[in-house]
XYZ file of C-alpha atoms in Angstrom:
617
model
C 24.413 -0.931 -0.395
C 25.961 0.629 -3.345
C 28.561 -0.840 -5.436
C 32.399 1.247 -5.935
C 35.052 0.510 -8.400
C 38.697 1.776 -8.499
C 41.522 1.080 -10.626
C 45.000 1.883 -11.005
C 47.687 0.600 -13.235
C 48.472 0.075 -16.990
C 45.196 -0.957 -18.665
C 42.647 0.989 -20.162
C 40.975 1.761 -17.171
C 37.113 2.794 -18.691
C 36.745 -0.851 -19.187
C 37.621 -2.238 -16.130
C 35.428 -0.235 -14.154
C 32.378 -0.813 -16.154
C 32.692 -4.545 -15.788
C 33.171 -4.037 -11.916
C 30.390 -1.888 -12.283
C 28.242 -4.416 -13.847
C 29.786 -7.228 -11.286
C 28.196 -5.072 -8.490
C 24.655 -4.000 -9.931
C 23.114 -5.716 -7.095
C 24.216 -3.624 -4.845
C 22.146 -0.758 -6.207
C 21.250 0.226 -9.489
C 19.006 3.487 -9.434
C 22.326 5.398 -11.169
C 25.924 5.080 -11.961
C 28.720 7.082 -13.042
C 32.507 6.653 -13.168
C 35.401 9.568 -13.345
C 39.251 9.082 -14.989
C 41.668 11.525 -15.268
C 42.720 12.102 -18.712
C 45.620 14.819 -19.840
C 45.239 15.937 -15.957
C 41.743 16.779 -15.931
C 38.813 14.738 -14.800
C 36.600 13.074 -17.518
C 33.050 11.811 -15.408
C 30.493 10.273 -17.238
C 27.425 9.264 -15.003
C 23.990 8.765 -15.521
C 20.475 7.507 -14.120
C 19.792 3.907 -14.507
C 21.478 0.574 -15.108
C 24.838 0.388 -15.889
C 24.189 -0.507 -19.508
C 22.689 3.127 -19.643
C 26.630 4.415 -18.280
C 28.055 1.647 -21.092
C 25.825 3.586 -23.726
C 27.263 6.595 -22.940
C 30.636 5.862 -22.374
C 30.357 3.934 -26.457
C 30.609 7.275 -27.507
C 33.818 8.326 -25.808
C 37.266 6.755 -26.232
C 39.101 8.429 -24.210
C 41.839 6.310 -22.684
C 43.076 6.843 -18.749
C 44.683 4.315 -16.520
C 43.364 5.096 -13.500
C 39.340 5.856 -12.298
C 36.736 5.290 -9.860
C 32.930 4.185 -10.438
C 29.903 3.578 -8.205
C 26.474 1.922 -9.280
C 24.069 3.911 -6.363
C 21.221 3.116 -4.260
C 19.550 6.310 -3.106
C 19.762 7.251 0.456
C 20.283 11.222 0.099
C 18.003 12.827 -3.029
C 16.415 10.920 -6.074
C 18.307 8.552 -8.579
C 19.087 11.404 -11.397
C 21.999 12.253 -12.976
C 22.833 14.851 -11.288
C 23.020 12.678 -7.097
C 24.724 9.606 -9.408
C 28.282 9.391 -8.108
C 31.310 9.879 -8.418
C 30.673 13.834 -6.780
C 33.232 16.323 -6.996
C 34.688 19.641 -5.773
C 33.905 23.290 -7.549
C 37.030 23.266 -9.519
C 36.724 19.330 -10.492
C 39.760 18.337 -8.921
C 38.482 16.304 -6.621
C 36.124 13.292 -7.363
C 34.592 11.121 -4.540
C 32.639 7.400 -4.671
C 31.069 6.814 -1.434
C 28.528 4.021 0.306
C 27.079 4.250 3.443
C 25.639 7.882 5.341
C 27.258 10.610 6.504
C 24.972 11.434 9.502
C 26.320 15.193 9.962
C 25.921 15.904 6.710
C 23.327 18.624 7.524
C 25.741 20.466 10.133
C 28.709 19.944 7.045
C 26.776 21.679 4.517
C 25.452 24.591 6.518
C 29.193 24.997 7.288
C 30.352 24.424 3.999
C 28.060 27.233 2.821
C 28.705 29.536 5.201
C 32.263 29.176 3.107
C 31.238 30.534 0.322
C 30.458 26.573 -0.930
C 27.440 25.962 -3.470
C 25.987 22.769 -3.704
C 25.358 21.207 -6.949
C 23.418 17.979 -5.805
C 20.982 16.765 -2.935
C 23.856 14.290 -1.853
C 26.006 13.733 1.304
C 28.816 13.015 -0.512
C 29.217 15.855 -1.986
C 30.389 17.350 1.307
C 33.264 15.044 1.201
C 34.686 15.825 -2.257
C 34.218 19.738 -1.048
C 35.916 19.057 1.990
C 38.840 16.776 0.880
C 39.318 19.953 -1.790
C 39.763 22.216 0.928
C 42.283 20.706 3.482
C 44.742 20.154 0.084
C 43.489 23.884 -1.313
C 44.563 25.348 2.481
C 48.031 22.934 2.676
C 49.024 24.824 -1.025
C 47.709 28.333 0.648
C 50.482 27.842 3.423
C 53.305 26.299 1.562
C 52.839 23.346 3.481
C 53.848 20.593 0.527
C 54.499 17.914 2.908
C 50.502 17.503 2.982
C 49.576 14.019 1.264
C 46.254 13.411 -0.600
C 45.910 10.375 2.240
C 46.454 13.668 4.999
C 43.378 15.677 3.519
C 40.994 12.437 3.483
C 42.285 11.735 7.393
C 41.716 15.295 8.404
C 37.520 15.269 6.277
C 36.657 11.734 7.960
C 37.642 13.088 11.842
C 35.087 15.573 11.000
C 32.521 13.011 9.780
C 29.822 10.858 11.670
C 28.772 8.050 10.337
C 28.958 5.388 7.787
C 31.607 5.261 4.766
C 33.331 2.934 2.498
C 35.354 5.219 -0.358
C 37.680 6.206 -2.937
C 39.173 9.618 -3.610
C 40.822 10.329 -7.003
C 42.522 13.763 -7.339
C 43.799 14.927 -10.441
C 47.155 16.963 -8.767
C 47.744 13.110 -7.621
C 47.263 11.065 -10.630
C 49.120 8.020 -9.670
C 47.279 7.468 -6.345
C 43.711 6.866 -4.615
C 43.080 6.774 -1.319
C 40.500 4.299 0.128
C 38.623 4.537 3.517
C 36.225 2.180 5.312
C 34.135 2.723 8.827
C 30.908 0.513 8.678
C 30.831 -0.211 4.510
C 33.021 -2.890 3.125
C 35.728 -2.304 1.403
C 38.125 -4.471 -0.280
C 41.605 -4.156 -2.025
C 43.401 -6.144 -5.028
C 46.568 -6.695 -5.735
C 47.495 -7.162 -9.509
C 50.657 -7.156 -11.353
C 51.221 -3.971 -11.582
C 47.778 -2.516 -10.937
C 45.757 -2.506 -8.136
C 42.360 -2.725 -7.310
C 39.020 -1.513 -4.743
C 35.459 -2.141 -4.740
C 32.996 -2.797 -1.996
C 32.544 -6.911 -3.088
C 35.505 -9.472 -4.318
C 32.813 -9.614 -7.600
C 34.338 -6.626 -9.276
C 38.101 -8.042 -8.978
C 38.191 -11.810 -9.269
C 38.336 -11.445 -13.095
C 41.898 -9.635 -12.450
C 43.034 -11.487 -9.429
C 42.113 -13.295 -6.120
C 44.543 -11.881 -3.966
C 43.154 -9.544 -1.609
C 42.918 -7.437 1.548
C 39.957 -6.484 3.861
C 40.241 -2.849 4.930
C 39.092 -2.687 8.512
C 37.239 0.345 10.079
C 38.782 3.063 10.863
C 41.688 2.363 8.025
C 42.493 4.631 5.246
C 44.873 2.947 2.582
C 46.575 4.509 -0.353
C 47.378 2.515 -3.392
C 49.550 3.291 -6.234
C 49.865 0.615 -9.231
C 52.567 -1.263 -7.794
C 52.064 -0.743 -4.056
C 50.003 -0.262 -1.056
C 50.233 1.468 2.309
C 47.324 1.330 5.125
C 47.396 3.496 8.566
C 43.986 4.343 10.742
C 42.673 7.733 11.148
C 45.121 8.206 14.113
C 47.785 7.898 11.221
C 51.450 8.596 11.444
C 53.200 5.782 13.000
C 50.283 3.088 12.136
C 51.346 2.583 8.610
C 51.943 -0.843 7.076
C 51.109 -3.807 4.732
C 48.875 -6.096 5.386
C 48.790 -9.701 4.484
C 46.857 -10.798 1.595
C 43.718 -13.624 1.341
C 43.071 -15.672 -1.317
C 39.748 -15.354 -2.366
C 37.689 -18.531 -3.093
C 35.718 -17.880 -6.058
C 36.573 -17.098 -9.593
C 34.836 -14.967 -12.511
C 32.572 -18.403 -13.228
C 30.588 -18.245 -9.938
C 29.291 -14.611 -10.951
C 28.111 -15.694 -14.860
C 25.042 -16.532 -15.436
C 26.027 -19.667 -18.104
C 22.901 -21.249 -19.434
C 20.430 -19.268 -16.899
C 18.891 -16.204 -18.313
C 18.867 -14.456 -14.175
C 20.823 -15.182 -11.405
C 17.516 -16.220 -9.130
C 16.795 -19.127 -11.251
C 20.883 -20.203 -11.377
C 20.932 -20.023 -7.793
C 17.873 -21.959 -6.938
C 19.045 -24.659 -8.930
C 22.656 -24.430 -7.222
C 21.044 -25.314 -4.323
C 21.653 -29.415 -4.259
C 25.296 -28.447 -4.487
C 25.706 -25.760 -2.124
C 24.335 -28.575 0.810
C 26.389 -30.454 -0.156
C 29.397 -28.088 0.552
C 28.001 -27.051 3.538
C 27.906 -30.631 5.464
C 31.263 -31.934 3.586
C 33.322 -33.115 6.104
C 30.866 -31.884 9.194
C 28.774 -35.021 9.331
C 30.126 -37.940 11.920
C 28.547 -40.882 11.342
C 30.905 -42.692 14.474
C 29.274 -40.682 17.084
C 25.949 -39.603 15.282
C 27.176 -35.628 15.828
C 28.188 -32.540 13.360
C 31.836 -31.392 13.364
C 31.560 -27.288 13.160
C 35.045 -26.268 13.281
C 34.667 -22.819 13.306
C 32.884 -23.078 16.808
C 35.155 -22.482 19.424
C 33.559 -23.910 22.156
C 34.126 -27.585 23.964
C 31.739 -29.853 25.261
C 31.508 -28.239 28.575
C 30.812 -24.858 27.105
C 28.497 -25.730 24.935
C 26.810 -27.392 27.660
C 26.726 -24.200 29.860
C 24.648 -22.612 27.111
C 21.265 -21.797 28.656
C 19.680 -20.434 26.042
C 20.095 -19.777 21.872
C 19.346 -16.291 20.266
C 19.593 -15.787 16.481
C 19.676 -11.945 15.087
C 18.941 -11.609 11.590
C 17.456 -9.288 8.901
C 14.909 -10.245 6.350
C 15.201 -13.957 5.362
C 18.482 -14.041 7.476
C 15.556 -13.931 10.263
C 13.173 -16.150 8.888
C 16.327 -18.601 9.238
C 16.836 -18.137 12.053
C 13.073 -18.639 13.226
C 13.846 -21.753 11.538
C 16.788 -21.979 13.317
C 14.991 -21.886 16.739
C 12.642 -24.204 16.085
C 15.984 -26.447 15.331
C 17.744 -25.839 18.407
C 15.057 -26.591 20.702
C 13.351 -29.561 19.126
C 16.848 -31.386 18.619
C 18.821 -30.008 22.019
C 15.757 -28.776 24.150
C 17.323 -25.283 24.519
C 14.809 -22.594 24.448
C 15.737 -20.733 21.405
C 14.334 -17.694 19.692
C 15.118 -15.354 16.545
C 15.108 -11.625 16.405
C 15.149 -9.102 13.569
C 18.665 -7.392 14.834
C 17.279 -4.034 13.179
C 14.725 -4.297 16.410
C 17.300 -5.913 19.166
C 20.290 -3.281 18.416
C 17.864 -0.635 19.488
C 15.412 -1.816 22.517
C 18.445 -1.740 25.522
C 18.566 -5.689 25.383
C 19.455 -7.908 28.633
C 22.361 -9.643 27.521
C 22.850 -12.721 29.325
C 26.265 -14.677 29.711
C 24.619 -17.709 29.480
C 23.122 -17.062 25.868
C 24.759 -18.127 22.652
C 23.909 -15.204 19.944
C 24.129 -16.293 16.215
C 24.463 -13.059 13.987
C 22.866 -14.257 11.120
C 24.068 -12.258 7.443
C 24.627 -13.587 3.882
C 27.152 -10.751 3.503
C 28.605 -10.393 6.711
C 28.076 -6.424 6.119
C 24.491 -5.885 7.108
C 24.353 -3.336 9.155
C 21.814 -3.407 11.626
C 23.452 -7.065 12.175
C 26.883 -5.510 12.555
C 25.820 -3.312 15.373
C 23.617 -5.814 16.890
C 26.780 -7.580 17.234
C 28.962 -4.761 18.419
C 26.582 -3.953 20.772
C 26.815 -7.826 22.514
C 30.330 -7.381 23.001
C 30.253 -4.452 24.833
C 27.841 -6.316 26.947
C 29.913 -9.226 27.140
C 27.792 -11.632 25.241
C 28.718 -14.114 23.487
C 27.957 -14.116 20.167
C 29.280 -16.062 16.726
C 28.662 -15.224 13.000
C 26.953 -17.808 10.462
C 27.902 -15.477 7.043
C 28.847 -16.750 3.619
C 31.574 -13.882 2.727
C 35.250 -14.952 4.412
C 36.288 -11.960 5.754
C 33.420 -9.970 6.037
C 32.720 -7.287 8.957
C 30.510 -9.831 10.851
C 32.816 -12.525 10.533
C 35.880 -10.888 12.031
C 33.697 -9.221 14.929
C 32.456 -12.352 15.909
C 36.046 -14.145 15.867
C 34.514 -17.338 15.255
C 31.101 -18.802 13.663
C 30.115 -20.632 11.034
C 30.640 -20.441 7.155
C 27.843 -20.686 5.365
C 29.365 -22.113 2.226
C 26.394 -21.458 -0.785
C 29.308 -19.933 -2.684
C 28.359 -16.732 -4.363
C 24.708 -15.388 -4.734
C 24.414 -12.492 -6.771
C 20.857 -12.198 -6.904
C 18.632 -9.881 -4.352
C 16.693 -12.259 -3.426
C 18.202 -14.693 -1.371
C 17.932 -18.276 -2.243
C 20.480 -20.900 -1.760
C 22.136 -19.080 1.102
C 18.868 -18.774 2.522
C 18.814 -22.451 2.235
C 22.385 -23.313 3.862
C 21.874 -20.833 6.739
C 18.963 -23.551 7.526
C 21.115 -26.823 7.472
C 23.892 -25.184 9.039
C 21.353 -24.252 12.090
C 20.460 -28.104 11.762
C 24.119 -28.832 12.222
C 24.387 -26.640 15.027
C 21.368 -27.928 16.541
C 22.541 -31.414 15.764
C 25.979 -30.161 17.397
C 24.023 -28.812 20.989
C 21.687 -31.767 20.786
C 23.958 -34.305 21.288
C 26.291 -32.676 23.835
C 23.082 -33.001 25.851
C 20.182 -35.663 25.485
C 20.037 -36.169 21.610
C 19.866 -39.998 21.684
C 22.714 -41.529 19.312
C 19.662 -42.706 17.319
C 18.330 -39.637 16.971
C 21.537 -38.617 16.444
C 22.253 -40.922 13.429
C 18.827 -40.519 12.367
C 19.526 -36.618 11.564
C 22.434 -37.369 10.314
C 21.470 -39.728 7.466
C 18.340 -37.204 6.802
C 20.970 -34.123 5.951
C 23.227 -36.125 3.502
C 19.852 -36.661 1.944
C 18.883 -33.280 1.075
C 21.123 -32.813 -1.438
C 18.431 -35.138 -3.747
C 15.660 -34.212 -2.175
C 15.936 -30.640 -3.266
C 16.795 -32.130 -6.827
C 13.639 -33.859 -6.565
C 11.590 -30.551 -6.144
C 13.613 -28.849 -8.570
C 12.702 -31.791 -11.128
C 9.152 -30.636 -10.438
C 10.002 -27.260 -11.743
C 7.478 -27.119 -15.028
C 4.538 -28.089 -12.576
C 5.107 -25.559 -9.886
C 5.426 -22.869 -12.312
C 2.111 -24.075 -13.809
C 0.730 -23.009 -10.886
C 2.534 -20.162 -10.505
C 1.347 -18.609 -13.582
C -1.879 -20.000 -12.650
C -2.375 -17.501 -9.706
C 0.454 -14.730 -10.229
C -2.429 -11.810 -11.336
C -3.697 -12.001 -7.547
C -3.745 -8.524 -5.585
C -3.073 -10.508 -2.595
C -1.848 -13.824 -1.108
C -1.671 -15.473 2.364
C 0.694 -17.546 3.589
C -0.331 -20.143 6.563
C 1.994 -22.355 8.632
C 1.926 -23.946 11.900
C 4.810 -24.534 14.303
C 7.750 -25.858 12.291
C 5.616 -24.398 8.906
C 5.240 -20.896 10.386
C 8.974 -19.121 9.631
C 8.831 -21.143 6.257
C 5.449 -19.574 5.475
C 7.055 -15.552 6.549
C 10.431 -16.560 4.552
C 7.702 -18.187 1.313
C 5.585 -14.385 2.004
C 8.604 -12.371 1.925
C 9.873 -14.245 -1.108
C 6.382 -13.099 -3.350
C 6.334 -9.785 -2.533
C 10.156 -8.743 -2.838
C 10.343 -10.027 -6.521
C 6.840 -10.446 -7.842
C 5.360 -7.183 -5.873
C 2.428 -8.949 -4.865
C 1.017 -8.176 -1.578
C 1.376 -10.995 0.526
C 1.230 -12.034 4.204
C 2.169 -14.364 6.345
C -0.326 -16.517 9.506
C -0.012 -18.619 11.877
C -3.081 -21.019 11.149
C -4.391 -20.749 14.331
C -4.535 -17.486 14.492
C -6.412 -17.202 11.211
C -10.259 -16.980 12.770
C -9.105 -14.295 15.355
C -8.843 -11.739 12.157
C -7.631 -12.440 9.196
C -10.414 -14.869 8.007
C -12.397 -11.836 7.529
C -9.884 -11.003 4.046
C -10.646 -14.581 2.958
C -12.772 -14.277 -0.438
C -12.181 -15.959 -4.014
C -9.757 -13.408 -4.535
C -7.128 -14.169 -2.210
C -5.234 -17.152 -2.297
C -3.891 -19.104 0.328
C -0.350 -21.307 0.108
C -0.810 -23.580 3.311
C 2.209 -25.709 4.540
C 1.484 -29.001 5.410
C 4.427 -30.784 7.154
C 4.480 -34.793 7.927
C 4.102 -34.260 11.770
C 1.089 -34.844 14.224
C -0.613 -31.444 12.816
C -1.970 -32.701 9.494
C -5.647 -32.848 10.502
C -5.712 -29.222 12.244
C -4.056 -27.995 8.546
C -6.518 -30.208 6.669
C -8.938 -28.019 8.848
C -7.151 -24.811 8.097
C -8.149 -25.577 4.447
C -11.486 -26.691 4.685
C -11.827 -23.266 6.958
C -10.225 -21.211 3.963
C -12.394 -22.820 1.538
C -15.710 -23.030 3.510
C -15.305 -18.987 2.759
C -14.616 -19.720 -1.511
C -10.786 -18.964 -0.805
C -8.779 -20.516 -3.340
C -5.557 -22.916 -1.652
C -2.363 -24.180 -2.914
C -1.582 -26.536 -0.432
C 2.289 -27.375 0.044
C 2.712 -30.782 1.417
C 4.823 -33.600 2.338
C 2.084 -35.228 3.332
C -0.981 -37.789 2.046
C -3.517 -34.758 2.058
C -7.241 -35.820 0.578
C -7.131 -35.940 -3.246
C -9.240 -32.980 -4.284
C -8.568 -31.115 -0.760
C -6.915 -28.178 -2.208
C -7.485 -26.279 -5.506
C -4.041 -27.150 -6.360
C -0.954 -28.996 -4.603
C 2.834 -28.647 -4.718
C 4.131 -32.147 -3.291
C 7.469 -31.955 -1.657
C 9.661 -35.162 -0.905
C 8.912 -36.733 2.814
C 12.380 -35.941 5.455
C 12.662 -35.859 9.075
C 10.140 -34.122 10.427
C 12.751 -31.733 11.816
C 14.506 -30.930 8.466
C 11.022 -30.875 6.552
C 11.601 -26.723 6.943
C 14.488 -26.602 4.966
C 13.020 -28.548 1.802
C 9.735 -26.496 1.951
C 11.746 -23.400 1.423
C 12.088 -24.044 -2.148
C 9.341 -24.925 -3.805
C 8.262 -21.884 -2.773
C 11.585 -19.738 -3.958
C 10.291 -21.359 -7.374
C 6.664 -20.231 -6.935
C 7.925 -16.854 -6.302
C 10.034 -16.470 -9.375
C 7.291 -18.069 -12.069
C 4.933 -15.734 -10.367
C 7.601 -12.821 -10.700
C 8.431 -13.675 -14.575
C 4.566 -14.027 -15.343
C 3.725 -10.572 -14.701
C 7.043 -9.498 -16.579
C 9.331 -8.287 -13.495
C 13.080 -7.631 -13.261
C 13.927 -10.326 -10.608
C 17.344 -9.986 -9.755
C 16.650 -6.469 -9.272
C 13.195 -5.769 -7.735
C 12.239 -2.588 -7.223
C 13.840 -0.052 -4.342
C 15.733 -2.988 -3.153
C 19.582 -3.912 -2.992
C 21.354 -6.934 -2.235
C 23.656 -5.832 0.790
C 22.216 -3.500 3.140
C 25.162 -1.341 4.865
C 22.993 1.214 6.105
C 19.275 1.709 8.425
């Protein structure tokens, strides 16, 4: 969940790594801290905070190096201070260490470590690695053994660690090398002129090039400025290049232009990024979707009994969505799943199941091993991520890309959005293998290449949404009702309010509202009620009268001809097919969330205790 930064080569390297540093503040942002090695010593500068506070620092330092590592932390092991911020280092400071992910023996590593005559200077578990890495190259001098390599002291620490790790060692006896490792936290290599390049996200490097490698788990690489080698912790014999991918983005995608946060930029992307994800997949000839990472004919797709999609957070709600999808348009039962709960409960795995591992990253963790842990089951199981290359997507083998291009922001907006259509296009895809009339078929079809307006439409209405936004954003609490298709939009339109705004809210299933949760209902607590076009508009229109029978305020949310005066305010969202209704009602309520968020003054690309990629449980 954190964010690393290496460089090697001829530039200034202070520089570099604070931009990468900044590129990746979404990935955690309770500290940061960078280390070069000037006139063979290490120079480390770190700090709680945001990475302006390490820029401040660093203003008062020129010191020039060409080489360094930096990390931008989320805490996991002992409070954001400056003392846990990364990069960690050995006793004598010749070692320094940036490191995501958990080192689950860290405990047993320390107790050993101390029992060495080690003292620990921070509550961290990466500070066993730095002390460890110093030790393996401190007993190789000892001996006389000078055939030892920098890369040979990292392989011999990580076969004594459990657990997660994506990181860079720098050591100062080695200035023209680091050596990078990955086993469950991305990391990614580029390839410059001359230089070369890590970090845990292609946002730190595609100012300096797009050319890049995916380091897979288990492989250590090290890099010098005009070269690379990678080998696996077996080592020896495994060594090699690997071939490069282009990346498809460019420093653009990751400014913020005339937006003054990344929420608001992506929300508005959204028109565009639906449009990129059903270019080219839309056949109007046979009234079908063309998903060409899906490697499964007719017959096969046919044989699928049942549809599963595993998800975290919002990825989830999508896939509730998702569900709902697959079984009113191909009459598959279908389901969603928080993987966090499925990786861990001894699932039955059955052959006949397609499993959709749902992940904007294609690094989330609990998804990862969800994933893993079908296909050592023998499930079958594809990815729907928007990262090329990611952990998830080379698992799976096949899948579907996402394509919302790059979303910086925590919470998740437009690829929230295109996880939905491409679930409609999958649906669309099963439906009409099976009984999916061409009609129907066509009828689907024509309502996807709409959405692209539609969501314009609602985005048009942006002043008056905010209006009432501002209008109830000093609430203590908020409800969120929905029934059937309305219900995973109403958990995804919860979850949205509290991660950013830090208002309690909750999500109900209308029906369910008089068997509890009616008794919370007071003038107090509002209620956002989705109201689809479908045959369920008079038991919602009861819903409301219920809710306001008991002096609840409601913000009804409707594609539907609801009774003028019905609600104590309305958000009116442009009629679809029923089916696809979901996906528009999505945003109105990503915009509700961030007026209500910027009312009461919060940072909203960065909400509290949260990150945007979550490698770790």
């Amino acid at each position: 969940m954190c964010g690393i930064v290496g460089y090697i080569g001829k530039r200034d390297a202070t520089p570099v790594l604070v931009e990468g540093l900044h590129r990746l503040e979404y990935r955690g942002y309770d500290s940061a801290g960078l280390a070069i090695v000037h006139r063979g010593r290490l120079q480390i500068t770190k700090t709680a905070g945001r990475v302006q506070d390490l820029r401040d620092k660093l203003d008062a330092k020129q010191t020039k190096a060409t080489i360094g590592v930096g990390h931008t932390r989320w805490a996991t092991h002992g409070e954001p201070n400056d003392t846990n911020a990364h990069p960690h280092t050995d006793a004598q400071h010749r070692v320094a260490v940036v490191h995501n992910g958990i080192i689950e023996n860290a405990d047993a590593l320390r107790d050993q470590l101390t029992a060495d005559g080690v003292k620990f200077v921070t509550e961290t578990d990466t500070e066993c690695l730095a002390h460890m890495v110093a030790a393996e190259l401190a007993k190789a001098e000892g001996s006389g053994n000078e055939d030892l390599t920098l890369q040979d002291a990292v392989i011999a620490t990580l076969r004594r660690v459990e657990g997660t790790y994506g990181l860079v060692v720098l050591d100062t006896k080695n200035p023209d090398q680091l050596v990078v490792a990955r086993n469950g936290s991305p990391i990614v290599l580029g390839l410059g002129e001359s230089e070369m390049f890590v970090a845990s996200d292609v946002a730190a490097l595609v100012r300096y090039t797009r050319q890049v490698i995916y380091l897979e788990d288990g492989e250590v690489a090290t890099i010098k400025a005009t070269d690379y080698r990678t080998t696996t912790l077996s080592g020896g014999a495994n060594s090699s290049i690997k071939t490069p991918t282009t990346v498809d983005a460019d420093a653009d995608d990751y400014e913020l232009g005339a937006f003054s946060d990344y929420m608001r930029k992506e929300i508005h992307e959204q028109p565009d990024a639906i449009r990129r994800a059903v270019m080219g997949r839309l056949d109007e000839r046979f009234a079908t979707a063309k998903l060409g990472g899906v490697s499964l004919d007719a017959r096969e797709l046919r044989n699928i009994k049942r549809v599963k999609f595993l998800g975290c957070g919002s990825a989830y709600y999508a896939g509730q969505m998702g569900a709902n999808l697959v079984e009113e348009l191909a009459r598959i039962p279908a389901d969603a799943e928080p993987a966090s709960e499925f990786r861990y409960r001894s699932p039955v795995v059955d052959p006949d199941t397609l499993y959709v591992a749902v992940s904007q990253s294609g690094e989330t963790s609990d998804t990862l091993m969800a994933v893993q842990e079908l296909k050592r089951k023998g499930g079958q199981v594809m990815g729907a991520v928007n990262v090329v290359g990611s952990a998830i997507g080379r698992e799976c083998g096949h899948g579907i890309f996402l394509h919302a291009g790059p979303e910086v922001a925590v919470a998740s907006t437009k690829a929230l959005t295109n996880m939905t259509v491409n679930f409609a296009l999958l649906a669309l895809l099963l439906g009409r293998v099976r009984d999916l009339s061409a009609a129907n078929g066509g009828r689907i079809v024509g309502g996807l290449r709409n959405l692209p307006s539609q969501v314009s439409t609602i985005l048009n209405a942006e002043e008056e949404i905010a209006t009432v936004a501002h209008r109830f954003a000093e609430a203590d609490h908020m409800f969120f009702i929905g029934r059937v298709r309305g219900w995973p939009v109403a958990r995804e339109g919860a979850q949205k309010l509290k991660e950013i705004s830090y208002v309690h809210a909750e999500a109900y299933q209308a029906g369910e509202l008089k068997h509890g949760p009616l008794a919370l209902i007071q003038p107090e607590m509002p209620s956002v009620v989705i109201i689809p076009s479908d045959d369920l508009i008079a038991k919602n229109i009861s819903t409301i009268e219920q809710i306001k029978a008991r002096g609840g305020p409601v913000i009804a949310l409707t594609s539907a001809d609801i009774p003028d005066g019905l609600a104590d305010a309305t958000i009116r969202v442009p009629r679809a097919e029923p089916e696809l209704e979901p996906i528009l009602f999505n945003v109105p309520l990503q915009v509700l969330a961030y007026h209500a968020a910027a009312k009461l003054g919060r940072d909203i690309d960065k909400p509290r205790n949260l990150a945007k990629s979550v490698t770790v449980e």
